[in-house]
GROMACS .gro file of N, CA, C and O in nm:
model
  252
    1MET      N    1  -0.007  -0.505   0.244
    1MET     CA    2  -0.146  -0.492   0.200
    1MET      C    3  -0.164  -0.386   0.190
    1MET      O    4  -0.088  -0.284   0.190
    2LEU      N    5  -0.252  -0.344   0.107
    2LEU     CA    6  -0.295  -0.218   0.006
    2LEU      C    7  -0.415  -0.183   0.083
    2LEU      O    8  -0.552  -0.199   0.083
    3GLU      N    9  -0.364   0.017   0.148
    3GLU     CA   10  -0.486   0.126   0.211
    3GLU      C   11  -0.547   0.143   0.099
    3GLU      O   12  -0.442   0.250  -0.007
    4ILE      N   13  -0.644   0.114   0.058
    4ILE     CA   14  -0.703   0.200  -0.095
    4ILE      C   15  -0.735   0.313  -0.037
    4ILE      O   16  -0.772   0.394   0.034
    5LYS      N   17  -0.778   0.369  -0.177
    5LYS     CA   18  -0.790   0.553  -0.163
    5LYS      C   19  -0.992   0.532  -0.153
    5LYS      O   20  -1.044   0.416  -0.143
    6ARG      N   21  -1.006   0.641  -0.044
    6ARG     CA   22  -1.117   0.677  -0.012
    6ARG      C   23  -1.237   0.645  -0.152
    6ARG      O   24  -1.375   0.604  -0.158
    7HIS      N   25  -1.214   0.680  -0.222
    7HIS     CA   26  -1.290   0.735  -0.319
    7HIS      C   27  -1.200   0.744  -0.488
    7HIS      O   28  -1.054   0.835  -0.447
    8PRO      N   29  -1.225   0.784  -0.648
    8PRO     CA   30  -1.124   0.755  -0.709
    8PRO      C   31  -1.033   0.894  -0.696
    8PRO      O   32  -0.966   0.921  -0.741
    9LYS      N   33  -1.123   1.012  -0.672
    9LYS     CA   34  -1.057   1.127  -0.704
    9LYS      C   35  -1.018   1.186  -0.575
    9LYS      O   36  -0.932   1.303  -0.561
   10ASP      N   37  -0.990   1.096  -0.468
   10ASP     CA   38  -0.909   1.136  -0.330
   10ASP      C   39  -0.746   1.161  -0.383
   10ASP      O   40  -0.662   1.062  -0.449
   11PRO      N   41  -0.732   1.285  -0.367
   11PRO     CA   42  -0.584   1.334  -0.392
   11PRO      C   43  -0.501   1.282  -0.320
   11PRO      O   44  -0.351   1.250  -0.309
   12GLN      N   45  -0.514   1.147  -0.173
   12GLN     CA   46  -0.401   1.098  -0.119
   12GLN      C   47  -0.420   1.020  -0.210
   12GLN      O   48  -0.452   0.931  -0.232
   13PRO      N   49  -0.260   0.906  -0.203
   13PRO     CA   50  -0.249   0.787  -0.312
   13PRO      C   51  -0.356   0.654  -0.157
   13PRO      O   52  -0.266   0.663  -0.061
   14ALA      N   53  -0.308   0.578  -0.280
   14ALA     CA   54  -0.291   0.440  -0.223
   14ALA      C   55  -0.176   0.433  -0.149
   14ALA      O   56  -0.080   0.451  -0.213
   15VAL      N   57  -0.190   0.308  -0.040
   15VAL     CA   58  -0.027   0.334  -0.006
   15VAL      C   59  -0.021   0.177   0.011
   15VAL      O   60  -0.065   0.098   0.104
   16LEU      N   61   0.099   0.096  -0.002
   16LEU     CA   62   0.106  -0.015   0.052
   16LEU      C   63   0.190  -0.045   0.194
   16LEU      O   64   0.287   0.052   0.198
   17HIS      N   65   0.158  -0.130   0.271
   17HIS     CA   66   0.213  -0.141   0.406
   17HIS      C   67   0.218  -0.365   0.373
   17HIS      O   68   0.152  -0.394   0.352
   18THR      N   69   0.283  -0.295   0.514
   18THR     CA   70   0.362  -0.470   0.558
   18THR      C   71   0.216  -0.542   0.630
   18THR      O   72   0.131  -0.405   0.690
   19ASP      N   73   0.197  -0.638   0.609
   19ASP     CA   74   0.059  -0.718   0.715
   19ASP      C   75   0.078  -0.688   0.873
   19ASP      O   76  -0.076  -0.656   0.961
   20SER      N   77   0.169  -0.598   0.909
   20SER     CA   78   0.198  -0.589   1.073
   20SER      C   79   0.182  -0.477   1.083
   20SER      O   80   0.175  -0.424   1.222
   21CYS      N   81   0.196  -0.391   0.994
   21CYS     CA   82   0.187  -0.235   0.992
   21CYS      C   83   0.051  -0.154   1.043
   21CYS      O   84  -0.049  -0.220   0.998
   22THR      N   85   0.045  -0.063   1.171
   22THR     CA   86  -0.036  -0.018   1.269
   22THR      C   87  -0.062   0.099   1.134
   22THR      O   88  -0.180   0.181   1.235
   23MET      N   89  -0.034   0.163   1.051
   23MET     CA   90  -0.012   0.304   1.048
   23MET      C   91  -0.138   0.312   0.944
   23MET      O   92  -0.157   0.471   0.916
   24ALA      N   93  -0.217   0.234   0.857
   24ALA     CA   94  -0.319   0.228   0.799
   24ALA      C   95  -0.400   0.350   0.849
   24ALA      O   96  -0.475   0.237   0.934
   25SER      N   97  -0.464   0.398   0.795
   25SER     CA   98  -0.619   0.478   0.857
   25SER      C   99  -0.736   0.496   0.792
   25SER      O  100  -0.777   0.500   0.831
   26ARG      N  101  -0.766   0.433   0.664
   26ARG     CA  102  -0.807   0.372   0.562
   26ARG      C  103  -0.839   0.250   0.586
   26ARG      O  104  -0.759   0.183   0.569
   27LYS      N  105  -0.929   0.197   0.460
   27LYS     CA  106  -0.977   0.009   0.441
   27LYS      C  107  -0.858  -0.027   0.409
   27LYS      O  108  -0.829   0.044   0.278
   28THR      N  109  -0.814  -0.113   0.427
   28THR     CA  110  -0.723  -0.199   0.369
   28THR      C  111  -0.753  -0.303   0.331
   28THR      O  112  -0.840  -0.363   0.326
   29SER      N  113  -0.660  -0.364   0.230
   29SER     CA  114  -0.727  -0.501   0.154
   29SER      C  115  -0.567  -0.583   0.138
   29SER      O  116  -0.483  -0.498   0.104
   30PRO      N  117  -0.609  -0.708   0.149
   30PRO     CA  118  -0.529  -0.830   0.142
   30PRO      C  119  -0.396  -0.794  -0.014
   30PRO      O  120  -0.541  -0.813  -0.098
   31ILE      N  121  -0.313  -0.856  -0.068
   31ILE     CA  122  -0.261  -0.860  -0.127
   31ILE      C  123  -0.216  -0.985  -0.156
   31ILE      O  124  -0.135  -0.988  -0.084
   32SER      N  125  -0.112  -1.035  -0.292
   32SER     CA  126  -0.092  -1.143  -0.355
   32SER      C  127   0.059  -1.073  -0.327
   32SER      O  128   0.067  -0.964  -0.379
   33ALA      N  129   0.182  -1.175  -0.337
   33ALA     CA  130   0.317  -1.170  -0.307
   33ALA      C  131   0.328  -1.051  -0.488
   33ALA      O  132   0.354  -0.956  -0.563
   34ALA      N  133   0.240  -1.119  -0.594
   34ALA     CA  134   0.304  -1.079  -0.729
   34ALA      C  135   0.183  -0.941  -0.777
   34ALA      O  136   0.286  -0.834  -0.828
   35GLN      N  137   0.045  -0.896  -0.705
   35GLN     CA  138  -0.006  -0.792  -0.679
   35GLN      C  139   0.075  -0.726  -0.626
   35GLN      O  140   0.089  -0.583  -0.627
   36PHE      N  141   0.146  -0.719  -0.492
   36PHE     CA  142   0.250  -0.613  -0.469
   36PHE      C  143   0.350  -0.554  -0.587
   36PHE      O  144   0.408  -0.392  -0.545
   37ARG      N  145   0.410  -0.705  -0.627
   37ARG     CA  146   0.524  -0.637  -0.723
   37ARG      C  147   0.490  -0.514  -0.799
   37ARG      O  148   0.536  -0.415  -0.824
   38ALA      N  149   0.364  -0.571  -0.861
   38ALA     CA  150   0.340  -0.417  -0.931
   38ALA      C  151   0.255  -0.305  -0.868
   38ALA      O  152   0.318  -0.232  -0.926
   39ALA      N  153   0.251  -0.349  -0.752
   39ALA     CA  154   0.251  -0.180  -0.692
   39ALA      C  155   0.327  -0.134  -0.663
   39ALA      O  156   0.306  -0.023  -0.653
   40ALA      N  157   0.415  -0.212  -0.641
   40ALA     CA  158   0.535  -0.115  -0.587
   40ALA      C  159   0.617  -0.085  -0.683
   40ALA      O  160   0.647   0.039  -0.672
   41ARG      N  161   0.552  -0.082  -0.829
   41ARG     CA  162   0.614  -0.036  -0.985
   41ARG      C  163   0.558   0.087  -1.009
   41ARG      O  164   0.604   0.201  -1.085
   42ASP      N  165   0.410   0.073  -0.904
   42ASP     CA  166   0.336   0.212  -0.972
   42ASP      C  167   0.344   0.272  -0.877
   42ASP      O  168   0.256   0.340  -0.824
   43THR      N  169   0.434   0.389  -0.907
   43THR     CA  170   0.494   0.481  -0.837
   43THR      C  171   0.388   0.618  -0.836
   43THR      O  172   0.402   0.712  -0.753
   44GLU      N  173   0.321   0.601  -0.932
   44GLU     CA  174   0.238   0.736  -0.982
   44GLU      C  175   0.095   0.751  -0.898
   44GLU      O  176   0.072   0.859  -0.836
   45PHE      N  177   0.064   0.615  -0.874
   45PHE     CA  178  -0.045   0.612  -0.766
   45PHE      C  179  -0.019   0.551  -0.651
   45PHE      O  180  -0.159   0.546  -0.560
   46ILE      N  181   0.057   0.485  -0.629
   46ILE     CA  182   0.103   0.414  -0.525
   46ILE      C  183   0.193   0.428  -0.413
   46ILE      O  184   0.305   0.438  -0.506
   47GLU      N  185   0.221   0.467  -0.312
   47GLU     CA  186   0.307   0.512  -0.281
   47GLU      C  187   0.352   0.390  -0.146
   47GLU      O  188   0.234   0.311  -0.074
   48THR      N  189   0.465   0.380  -0.117
   48THR     CA  190   0.563   0.319   0.030
   48THR      C  191   0.477   0.347   0.159
   48THR      O  192   0.541   0.485   0.182
   49CYS      N  193   0.452   0.282   0.275
   49CYS     CA  194   0.458   0.364   0.388
   49CYS      C  195   0.614   0.348   0.444
   49CYS      O  196   0.682   0.318   0.450
   50SER      N  197   0.600   0.478   0.474
   50SER     CA  198   0.805   0.546   0.537
   50SER      C  199   0.759   0.449   0.667
   50SER      O  200   0.886   0.513   0.684
   51LEU      N  201   0.671   0.440   0.716
   51LEU     CA  202   0.705   0.379   0.872
   51LEU      C  203   0.731   0.261   0.867
   51LEU      O  204   0.860   0.229   0.911
   52CYS      N  205   0.646   0.138   0.813
   52CYS     CA  206   0.680  -0.021   0.770
   52CYS      C  207   0.767  -0.055   0.669
   52CYS      O  208   0.831  -0.141   0.673
   53ARG      N  209   0.774   0.077   0.558
   53ARG     CA  210   0.869  -0.002   0.451
   53ARG      C  211   0.881  -0.140   0.413
   53ARG      O  212   0.969  -0.182   0.463
   54PRO      N  213   0.699  -0.129   0.306
   54PRO     CA  214   0.738  -0.259   0.279
   54PRO      C  215   0.835  -0.300   0.165
   54PRO      O  216   0.838  -0.460   0.157
   55GLU      N  217   0.894  -0.205   0.137
   55GLU     CA  218   0.963  -0.275  -0.005
   55GLU      C  219   1.040  -0.349  -0.002
   55GLU      O  220   1.158  -0.446  -0.061
   56ALA      N  221   1.122  -0.300   0.136
   56ALA     CA  222   1.237  -0.377   0.233
   56ALA      C  223   1.185  -0.514   0.290
   56ALA      O  224   1.273  -0.624   0.352
   57LYS      N  225   1.092  -0.498   0.303
   57LYS     CA  226   1.025  -0.667   0.334
   57LYS      C  227   0.912  -0.710   0.261
   57LYS      O  228   0.795  -0.763   0.291
   58PRO      N  229   0.961  -0.763   0.180
   58PRO     CA  230   0.835  -0.824   0.056
   58PRO      C  231   0.719  -0.923   0.105
   58PRO      O  232   0.627  -0.998   0.073
   59ASP      N  233   0.820  -0.999   0.223
   59ASP     CA  234   0.756  -1.107   0.247
   59ASP      C  235   0.655  -1.124   0.339
   59ASP      O  236   0.572  -1.219   0.394
   60ASP      N  237   0.650  -1.019   0.391
   60ASP     CA  238   0.533  -0.968   0.492
   60ASP      C  239   0.419  -0.901   0.487
   60ASP      O  240   0.371  -0.847   0.487
   61THR      N  241   0.398  -0.901   0.300
   61THR     CA  242   0.326  -0.793   0.230
   61THR      C  243   0.173  -0.906   0.161
   61THR      O  244   0.117  -0.825   0.135
   62SER      N  245   0.151  -1.017   0.183
   62SER     CA  246   0.067  -1.088   0.114
   62SER      C  247   0.009  -1.133   0.217
   62SER      O  248   0.061  -1.195   0.310
   63GLY      N  249  -0.164  -1.099   0.221
   63GLY     CA  250  -0.221  -1.141   0.325
   63GLY      C  251  -0.232  -1.302   0.275
   63GLY      O  252  -0.316  -1.361   0.422
   0.00000   0.00000   0.00000
């Protein structure tokens, strides 16, 4: 799932999480496996959660 930014100028990046992660503090959106792969490559605007490490568990990331 993707934890989206609150607004376009929010200094915090969007964050990728596994579906079972409880660390998301902002609004989240389910994403497809293809969207996950694209987001994981976008390290400038999107980071991965350091707790759930979705890049290590891609099967648990599509809503």
